[in-house]
Tab-separated table of C-alpha atoms and ligand atoms in Angstrom:
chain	number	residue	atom	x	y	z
A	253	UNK	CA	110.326	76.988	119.669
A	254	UNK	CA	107.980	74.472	119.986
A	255	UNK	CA	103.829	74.363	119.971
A	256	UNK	CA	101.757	76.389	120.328
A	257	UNK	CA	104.504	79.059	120.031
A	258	UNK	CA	105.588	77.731	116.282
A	259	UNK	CA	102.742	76.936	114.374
A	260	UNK	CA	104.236	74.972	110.760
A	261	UNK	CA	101.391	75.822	109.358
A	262	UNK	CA	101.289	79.192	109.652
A	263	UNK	CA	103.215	80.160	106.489
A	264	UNK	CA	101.432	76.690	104.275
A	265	UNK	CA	98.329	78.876	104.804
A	266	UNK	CA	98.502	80.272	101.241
A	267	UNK	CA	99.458	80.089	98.152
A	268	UNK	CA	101.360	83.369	98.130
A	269	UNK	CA	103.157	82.489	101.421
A	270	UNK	CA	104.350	78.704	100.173
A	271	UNK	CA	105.911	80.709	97.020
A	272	UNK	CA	107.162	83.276	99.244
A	273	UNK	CA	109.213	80.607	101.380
A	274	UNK	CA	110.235	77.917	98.560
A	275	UNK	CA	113.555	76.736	99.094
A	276	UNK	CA	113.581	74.974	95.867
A	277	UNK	CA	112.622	76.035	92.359
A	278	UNK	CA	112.280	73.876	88.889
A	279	UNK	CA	113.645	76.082	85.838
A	280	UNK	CA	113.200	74.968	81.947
A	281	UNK	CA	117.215	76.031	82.119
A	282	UNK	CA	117.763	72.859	84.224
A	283	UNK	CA	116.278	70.746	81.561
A	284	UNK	CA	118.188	68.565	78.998
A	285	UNK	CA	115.732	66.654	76.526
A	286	UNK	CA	117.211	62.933	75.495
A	287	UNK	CA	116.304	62.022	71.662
A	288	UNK	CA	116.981	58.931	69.481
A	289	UNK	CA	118.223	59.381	65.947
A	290	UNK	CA	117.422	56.814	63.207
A	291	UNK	CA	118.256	57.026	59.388
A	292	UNK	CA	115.453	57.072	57.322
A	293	UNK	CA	113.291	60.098	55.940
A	294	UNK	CA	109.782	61.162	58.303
A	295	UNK	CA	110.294	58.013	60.476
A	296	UNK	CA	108.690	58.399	64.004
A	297	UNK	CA	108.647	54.974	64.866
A	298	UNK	CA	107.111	54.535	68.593
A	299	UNK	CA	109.268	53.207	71.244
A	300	UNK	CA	106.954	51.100	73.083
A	301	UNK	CA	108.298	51.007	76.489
A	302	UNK	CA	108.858	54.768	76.231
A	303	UNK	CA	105.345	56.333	75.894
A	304	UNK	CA	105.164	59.646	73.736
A	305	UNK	CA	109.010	58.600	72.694
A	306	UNK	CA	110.405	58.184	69.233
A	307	UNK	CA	113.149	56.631	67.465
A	308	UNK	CA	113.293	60.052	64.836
A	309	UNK	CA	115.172	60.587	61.447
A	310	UNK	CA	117.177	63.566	60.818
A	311	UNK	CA	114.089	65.472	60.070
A	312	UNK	CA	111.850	64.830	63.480
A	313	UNK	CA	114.770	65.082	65.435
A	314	UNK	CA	115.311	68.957	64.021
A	315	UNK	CA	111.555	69.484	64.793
A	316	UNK	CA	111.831	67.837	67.886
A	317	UNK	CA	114.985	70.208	68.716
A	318	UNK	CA	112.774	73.200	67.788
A	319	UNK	CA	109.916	72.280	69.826
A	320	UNK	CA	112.681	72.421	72.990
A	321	UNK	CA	114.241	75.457	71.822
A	322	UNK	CA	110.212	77.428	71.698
A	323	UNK	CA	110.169	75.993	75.347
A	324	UNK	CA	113.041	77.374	76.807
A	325	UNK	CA	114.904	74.211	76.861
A	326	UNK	CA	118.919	75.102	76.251
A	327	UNK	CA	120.132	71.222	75.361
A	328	UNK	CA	119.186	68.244	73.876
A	329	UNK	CA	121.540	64.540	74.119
A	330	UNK	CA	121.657	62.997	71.364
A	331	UNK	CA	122.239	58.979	70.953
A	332	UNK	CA	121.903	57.096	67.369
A	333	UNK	CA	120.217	54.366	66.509
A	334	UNK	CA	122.998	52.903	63.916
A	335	UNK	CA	122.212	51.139	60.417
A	336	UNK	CA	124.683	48.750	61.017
A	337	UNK	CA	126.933	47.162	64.496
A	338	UNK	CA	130.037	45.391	64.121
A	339	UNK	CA	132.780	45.005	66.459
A	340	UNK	CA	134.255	47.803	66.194
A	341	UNK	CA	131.668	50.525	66.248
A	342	UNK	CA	133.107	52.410	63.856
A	343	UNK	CA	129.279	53.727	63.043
A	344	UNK	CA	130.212	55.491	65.904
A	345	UNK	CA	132.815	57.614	65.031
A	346	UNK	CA	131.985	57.384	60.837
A	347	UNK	CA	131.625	60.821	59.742
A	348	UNK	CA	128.452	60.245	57.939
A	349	UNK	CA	126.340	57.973	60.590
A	350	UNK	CA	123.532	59.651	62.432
A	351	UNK	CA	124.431	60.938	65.282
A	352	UNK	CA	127.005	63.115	63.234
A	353	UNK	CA	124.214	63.851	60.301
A	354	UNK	CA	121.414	64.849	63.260
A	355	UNK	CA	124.300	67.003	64.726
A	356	UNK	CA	124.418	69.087	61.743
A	357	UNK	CA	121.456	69.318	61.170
A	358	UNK	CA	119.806	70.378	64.362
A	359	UNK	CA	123.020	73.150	64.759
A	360	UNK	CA	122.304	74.129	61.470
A	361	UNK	CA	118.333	74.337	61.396
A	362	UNK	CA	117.815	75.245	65.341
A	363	UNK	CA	121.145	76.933	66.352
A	364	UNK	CA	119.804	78.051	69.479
A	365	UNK	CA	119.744	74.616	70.947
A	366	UNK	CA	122.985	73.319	72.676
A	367	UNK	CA	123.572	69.864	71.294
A	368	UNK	CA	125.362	67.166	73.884
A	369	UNK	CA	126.293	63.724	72.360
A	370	UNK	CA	126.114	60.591	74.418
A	371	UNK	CA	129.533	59.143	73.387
A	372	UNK	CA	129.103	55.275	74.120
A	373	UNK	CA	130.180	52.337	71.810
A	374	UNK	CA	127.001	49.941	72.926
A	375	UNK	CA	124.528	51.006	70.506
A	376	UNK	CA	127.324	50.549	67.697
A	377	UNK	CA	128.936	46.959	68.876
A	378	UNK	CA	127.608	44.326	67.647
A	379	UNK	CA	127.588	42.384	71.165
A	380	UNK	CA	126.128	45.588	72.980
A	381	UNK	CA	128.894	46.102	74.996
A	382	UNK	CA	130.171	50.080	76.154
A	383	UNK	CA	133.645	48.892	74.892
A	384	UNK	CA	135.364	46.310	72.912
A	385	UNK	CA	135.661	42.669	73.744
A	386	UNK	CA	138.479	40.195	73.543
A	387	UNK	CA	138.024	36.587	74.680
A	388	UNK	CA	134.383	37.860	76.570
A	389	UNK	CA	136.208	40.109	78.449
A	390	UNK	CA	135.212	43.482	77.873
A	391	UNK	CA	138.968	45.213	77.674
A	392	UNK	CA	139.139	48.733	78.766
A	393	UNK	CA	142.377	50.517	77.224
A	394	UNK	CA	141.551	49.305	73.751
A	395	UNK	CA	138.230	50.798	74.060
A	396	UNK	CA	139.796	55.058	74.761
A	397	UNK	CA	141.039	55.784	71.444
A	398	UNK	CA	137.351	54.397	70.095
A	399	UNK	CA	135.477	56.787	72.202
A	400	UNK	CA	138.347	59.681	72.153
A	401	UNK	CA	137.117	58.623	68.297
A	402	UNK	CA	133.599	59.061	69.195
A	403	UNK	CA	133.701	62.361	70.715
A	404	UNK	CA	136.044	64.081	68.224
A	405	UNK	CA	133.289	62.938	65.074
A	406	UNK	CA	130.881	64.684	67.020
A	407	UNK	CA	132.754	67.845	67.485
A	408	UNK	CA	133.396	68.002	64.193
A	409	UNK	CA	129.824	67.563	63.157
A	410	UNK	CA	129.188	70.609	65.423
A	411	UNK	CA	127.870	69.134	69.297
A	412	UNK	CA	128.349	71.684	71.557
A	413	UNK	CA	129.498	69.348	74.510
A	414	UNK	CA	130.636	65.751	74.663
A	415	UNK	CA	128.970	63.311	77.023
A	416	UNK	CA	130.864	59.486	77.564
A	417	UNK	CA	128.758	57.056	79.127
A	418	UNK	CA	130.345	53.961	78.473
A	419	UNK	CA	132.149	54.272	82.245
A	420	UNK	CA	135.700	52.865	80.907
A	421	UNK	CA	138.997	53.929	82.914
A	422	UNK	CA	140.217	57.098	82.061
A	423	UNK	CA	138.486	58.143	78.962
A	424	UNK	CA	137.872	61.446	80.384
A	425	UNK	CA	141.693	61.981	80.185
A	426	UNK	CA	141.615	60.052	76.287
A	427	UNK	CA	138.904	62.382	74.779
A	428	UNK	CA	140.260	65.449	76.616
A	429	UNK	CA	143.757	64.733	75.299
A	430	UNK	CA	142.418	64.660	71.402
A	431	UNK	CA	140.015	66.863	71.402
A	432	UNK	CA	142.413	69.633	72.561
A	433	UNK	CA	145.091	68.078	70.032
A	434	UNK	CA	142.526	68.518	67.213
A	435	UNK	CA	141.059	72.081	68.479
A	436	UNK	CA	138.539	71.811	70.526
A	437	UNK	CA	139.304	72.398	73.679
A	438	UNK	CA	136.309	74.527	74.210
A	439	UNK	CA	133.953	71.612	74.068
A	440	UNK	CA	132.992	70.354	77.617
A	441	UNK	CA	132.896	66.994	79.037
A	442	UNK	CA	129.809	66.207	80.758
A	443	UNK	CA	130.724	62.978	82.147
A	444	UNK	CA	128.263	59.867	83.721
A	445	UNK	CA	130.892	59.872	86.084
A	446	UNK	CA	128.834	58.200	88.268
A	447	UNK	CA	126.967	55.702	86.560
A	448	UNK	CA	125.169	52.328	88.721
A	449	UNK	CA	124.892	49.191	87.193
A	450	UNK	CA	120.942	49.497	87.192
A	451	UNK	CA	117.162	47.881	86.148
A	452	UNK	CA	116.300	50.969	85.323
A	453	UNK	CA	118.169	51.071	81.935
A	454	UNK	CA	115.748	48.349	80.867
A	455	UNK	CA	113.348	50.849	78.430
A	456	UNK	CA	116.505	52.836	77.063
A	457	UNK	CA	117.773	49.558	75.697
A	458	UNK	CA	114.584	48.935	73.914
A	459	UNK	CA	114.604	52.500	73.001
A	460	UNK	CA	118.536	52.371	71.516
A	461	UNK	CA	118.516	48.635	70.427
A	462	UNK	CA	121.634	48.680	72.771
A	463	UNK	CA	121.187	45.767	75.209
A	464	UNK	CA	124.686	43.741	75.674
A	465	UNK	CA	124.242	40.197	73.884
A	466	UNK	CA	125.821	38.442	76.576
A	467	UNK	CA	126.462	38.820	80.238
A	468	UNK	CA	125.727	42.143	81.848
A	469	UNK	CA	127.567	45.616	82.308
A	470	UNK	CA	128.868	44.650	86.279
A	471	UNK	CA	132.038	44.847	85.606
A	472	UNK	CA	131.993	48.420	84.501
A	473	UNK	CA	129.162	50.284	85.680
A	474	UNK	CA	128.947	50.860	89.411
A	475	UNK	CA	127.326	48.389	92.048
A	476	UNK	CA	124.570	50.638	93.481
A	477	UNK	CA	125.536	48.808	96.896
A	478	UNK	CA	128.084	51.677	96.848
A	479	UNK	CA	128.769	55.265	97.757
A	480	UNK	CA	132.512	56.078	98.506
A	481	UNK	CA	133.296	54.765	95.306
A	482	UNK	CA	131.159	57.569	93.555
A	483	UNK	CA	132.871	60.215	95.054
A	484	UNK	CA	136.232	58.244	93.661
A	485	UNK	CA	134.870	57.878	90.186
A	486	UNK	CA	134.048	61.663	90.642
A	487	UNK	CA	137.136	62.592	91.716
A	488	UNK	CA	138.831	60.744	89.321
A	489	UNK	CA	136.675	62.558	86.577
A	490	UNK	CA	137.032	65.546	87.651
A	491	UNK	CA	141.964	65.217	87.529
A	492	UNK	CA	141.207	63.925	83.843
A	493	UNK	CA	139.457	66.643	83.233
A	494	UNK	CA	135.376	66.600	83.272
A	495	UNK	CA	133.000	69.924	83.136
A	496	UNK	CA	130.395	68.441	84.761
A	497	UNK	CA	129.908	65.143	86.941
A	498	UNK	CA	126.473	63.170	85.897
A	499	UNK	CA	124.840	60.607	88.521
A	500	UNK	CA	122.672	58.043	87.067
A	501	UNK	CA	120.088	56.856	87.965
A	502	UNK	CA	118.413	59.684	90.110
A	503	UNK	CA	115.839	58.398	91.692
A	504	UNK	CA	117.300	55.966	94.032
A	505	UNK	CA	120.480	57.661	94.424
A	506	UNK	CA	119.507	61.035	95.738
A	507	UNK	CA	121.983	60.728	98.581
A	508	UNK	CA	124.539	60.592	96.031
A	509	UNK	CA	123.695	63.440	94.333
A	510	UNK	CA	123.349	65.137	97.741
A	511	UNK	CA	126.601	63.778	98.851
A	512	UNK	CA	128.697	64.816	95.784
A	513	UNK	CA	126.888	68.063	95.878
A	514	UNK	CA	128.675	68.633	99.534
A	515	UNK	CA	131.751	67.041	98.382
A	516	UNK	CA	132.793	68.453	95.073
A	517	UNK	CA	132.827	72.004	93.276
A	518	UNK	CA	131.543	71.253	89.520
A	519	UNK	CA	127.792	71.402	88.159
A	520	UNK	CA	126.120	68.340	88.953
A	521	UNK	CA	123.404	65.786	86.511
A	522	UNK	CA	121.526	63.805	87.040
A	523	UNK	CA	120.018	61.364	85.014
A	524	UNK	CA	116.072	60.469	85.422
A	525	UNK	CA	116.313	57.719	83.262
A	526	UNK	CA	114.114	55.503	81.214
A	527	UNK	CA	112.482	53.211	83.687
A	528	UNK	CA	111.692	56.132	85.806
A	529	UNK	CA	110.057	57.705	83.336
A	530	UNK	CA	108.136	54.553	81.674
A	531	UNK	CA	107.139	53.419	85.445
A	532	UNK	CA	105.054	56.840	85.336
A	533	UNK	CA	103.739	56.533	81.878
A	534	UNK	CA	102.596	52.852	82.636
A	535	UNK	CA	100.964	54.369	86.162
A	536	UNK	CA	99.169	56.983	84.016
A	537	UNK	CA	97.961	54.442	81.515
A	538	UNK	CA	96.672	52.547	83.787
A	539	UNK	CA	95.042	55.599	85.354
A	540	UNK	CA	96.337	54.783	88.626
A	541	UNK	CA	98.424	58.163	89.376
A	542	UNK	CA	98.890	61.634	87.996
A	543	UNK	CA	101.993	61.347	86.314
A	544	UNK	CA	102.302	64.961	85.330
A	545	UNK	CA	102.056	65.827	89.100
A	546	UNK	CA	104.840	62.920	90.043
A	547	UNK	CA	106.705	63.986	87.255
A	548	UNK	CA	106.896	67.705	88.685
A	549	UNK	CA	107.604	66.680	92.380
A	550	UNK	CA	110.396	63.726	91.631
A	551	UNK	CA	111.953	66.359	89.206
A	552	UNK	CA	111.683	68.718	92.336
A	553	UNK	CA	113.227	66.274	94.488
A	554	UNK	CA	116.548	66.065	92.407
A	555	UNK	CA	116.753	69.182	92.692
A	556	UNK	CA	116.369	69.613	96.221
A	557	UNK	CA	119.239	66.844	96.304
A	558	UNK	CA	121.544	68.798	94.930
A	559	UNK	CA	121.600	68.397	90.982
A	560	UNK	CA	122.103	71.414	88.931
A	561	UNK	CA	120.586	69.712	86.091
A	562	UNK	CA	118.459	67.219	85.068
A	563	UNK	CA	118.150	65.033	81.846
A	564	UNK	CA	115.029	63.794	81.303
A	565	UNK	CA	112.232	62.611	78.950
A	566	UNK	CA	109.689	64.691	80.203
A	567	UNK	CA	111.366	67.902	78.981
A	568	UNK	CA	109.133	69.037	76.867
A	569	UNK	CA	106.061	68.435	79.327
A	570	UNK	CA	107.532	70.034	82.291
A	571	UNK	CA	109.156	73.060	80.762
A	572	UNK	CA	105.648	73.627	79.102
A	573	UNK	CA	103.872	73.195	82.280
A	574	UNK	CA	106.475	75.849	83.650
A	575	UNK	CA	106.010	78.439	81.741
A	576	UNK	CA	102.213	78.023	81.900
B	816	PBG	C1	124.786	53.952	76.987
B	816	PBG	C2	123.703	54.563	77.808
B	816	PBG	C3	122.679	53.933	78.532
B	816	PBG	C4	121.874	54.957	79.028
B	816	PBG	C5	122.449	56.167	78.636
B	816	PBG	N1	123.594	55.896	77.907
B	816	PBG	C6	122.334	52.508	78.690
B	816	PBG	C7	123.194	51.584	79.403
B	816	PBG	O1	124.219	51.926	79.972
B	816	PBG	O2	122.830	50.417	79.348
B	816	PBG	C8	120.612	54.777	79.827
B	816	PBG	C9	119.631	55.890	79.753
B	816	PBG	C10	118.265	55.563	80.228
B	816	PBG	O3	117.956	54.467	80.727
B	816	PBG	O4	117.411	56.452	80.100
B	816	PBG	N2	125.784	53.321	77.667
């Protein structure tokens, strides 16, 4: 049908009639809110390249948590800030650091919330790699048992669902295996199967104190020149064992997202990470855009791609502008 038969604009003509005819819809239950635990007692330090972000102690996190939960919002992810790094990590997996103590806490406080872990070793190495290093080479088998590690401490401490980020071969497979052994094999895996090697990390790293200390994270996370090999790494993922497949970034990898969403059967994330979210913030600050209003229609546009969730710092903000 072409002009003047079909008209386009005859159902943008209202209000009522663009609701009536919305293909895609925003929900506080697609929301997961990222937070940053650090020890201490009433600490909200600023992150400065995250505006309206925190590094919180036990305490803020479990009002931050509650906040989330009076909006709707089902999860939080939760990644530490450690006391101490060495090459081992093993602040990771210590029973007492603080992811494991804001774990508790939050279940026990705000049970409502689901509580997801990031389970990474880069914010716990001394050298700031995802995994440990032997001779500057970052050496992928003897970094499984560390996460496996990882993701079992927070199980224990209560999380809900385990999240590894760190992009290693078959750790999927590694914390499946042990968590089952050790009785939890109803915890999910949500994994950042899909994870580019990307600028936007830039503000997390301020955010997490987790930026590598030499050389970069190429030869592990994915070249974003790529696109078969995310529906490998997905694939892969998925044999070993993952709930849910993650894509990370979003923004500039919508076609992924829409191309695993054709291509494979489980939930998909995606991950609107930290410089997408600071680019905004700076824009707004510098009263050059409407961040609330980009924030709502690049959230929209993941969507539309194909995620079935979306983790992002805005969480708060946009689940409170939904249920306006
Ligand atoms: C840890 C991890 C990173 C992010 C999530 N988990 C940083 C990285 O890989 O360097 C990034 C999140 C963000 O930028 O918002 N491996």
């Amino acid at each position: 049908m072409l002009f003047p038969d079909f008209r386009g604009r005859r159902l943008r003509a209202s209000s009522n009639f663009r609701r009536m005819i919305r293909e895609t819809t925003l929900s506080r239950n697609d929301l997961i809110l990222p937070l940053f635990a650090i020890e201490g007692k009433s600490v909200k330090k600023p992150i400065e390249s995250m505006p309206g972000h925190f590094q919180l102690s036990v305490d803020h996190i479990v009002k931050t948590a509650q906040k989330a939960n009076d909006e709707g919002i089902p999860a939080i992810i939760l990644f530490g800030v450690p006391d101490k790094k060495d090459p081992l990590a093993t602040r990771a997996y210590a029973p007492d650091s603080i992811v494991q103590k804001a774990i508790y806490a939050v279940k026990e406080k705000v049970p409502d919330i689901s509580v997801i872990t990031d389970v990474c070793l880069c914010g716990y190495m001394d050298h700031g790699h995802c995994g440990v290093v032997d001779k500057g080479i970052i050496d992928n088998d003897a970094s499984l048992d560390l996460l496996a590690k990882t993701a079992l401490s927070h199980a224990k401490a209560g999380a809900d669902m385990v999240a590894p980020s760190d992009m290693m071969d078959g750790r999927v497979a590694e914390i499946r295996g042990l968590l089952d052994d050790e009785g939890y094999s109803h915890i999910p895996i949500m994994s950042y199967a899909v994870k580019y090697s990307s600028a936007f990390y830039g503000p997390f790293r301020q955010a997490a104190e987790s930026a590598p200390q030499f050389g970069d994270r190429k030869t592990y996370q994915m070249d974003p020149a790529n696109s078969n090999e995310a529906i490998r790494e997905a694939t892969m993922d998925i044999e070993e064992g993952a709930d849910i497949i993650m894509v990370k970034p979003a923004l500039s990898y919508l076609d992924i997202i829409y191309r695993l969403k054709e291509e494979i059967d489980l939930p998909i994330a995606a991950y609107n990470v930290s410089g997408e979210y600071s680019i905004m913030k700076a824009g707004e600050i510098m009263g050059w855009v409407n961040a609330r209003e980009m924030i709502m229609e690049t959230l929209l546009s993941i969507k539309r791609a194909g995620a079935d969730l979306i983790l992002t710092y805005s969480s708060i903000d946009v689940a409170r502008e939904l249920n306006k």
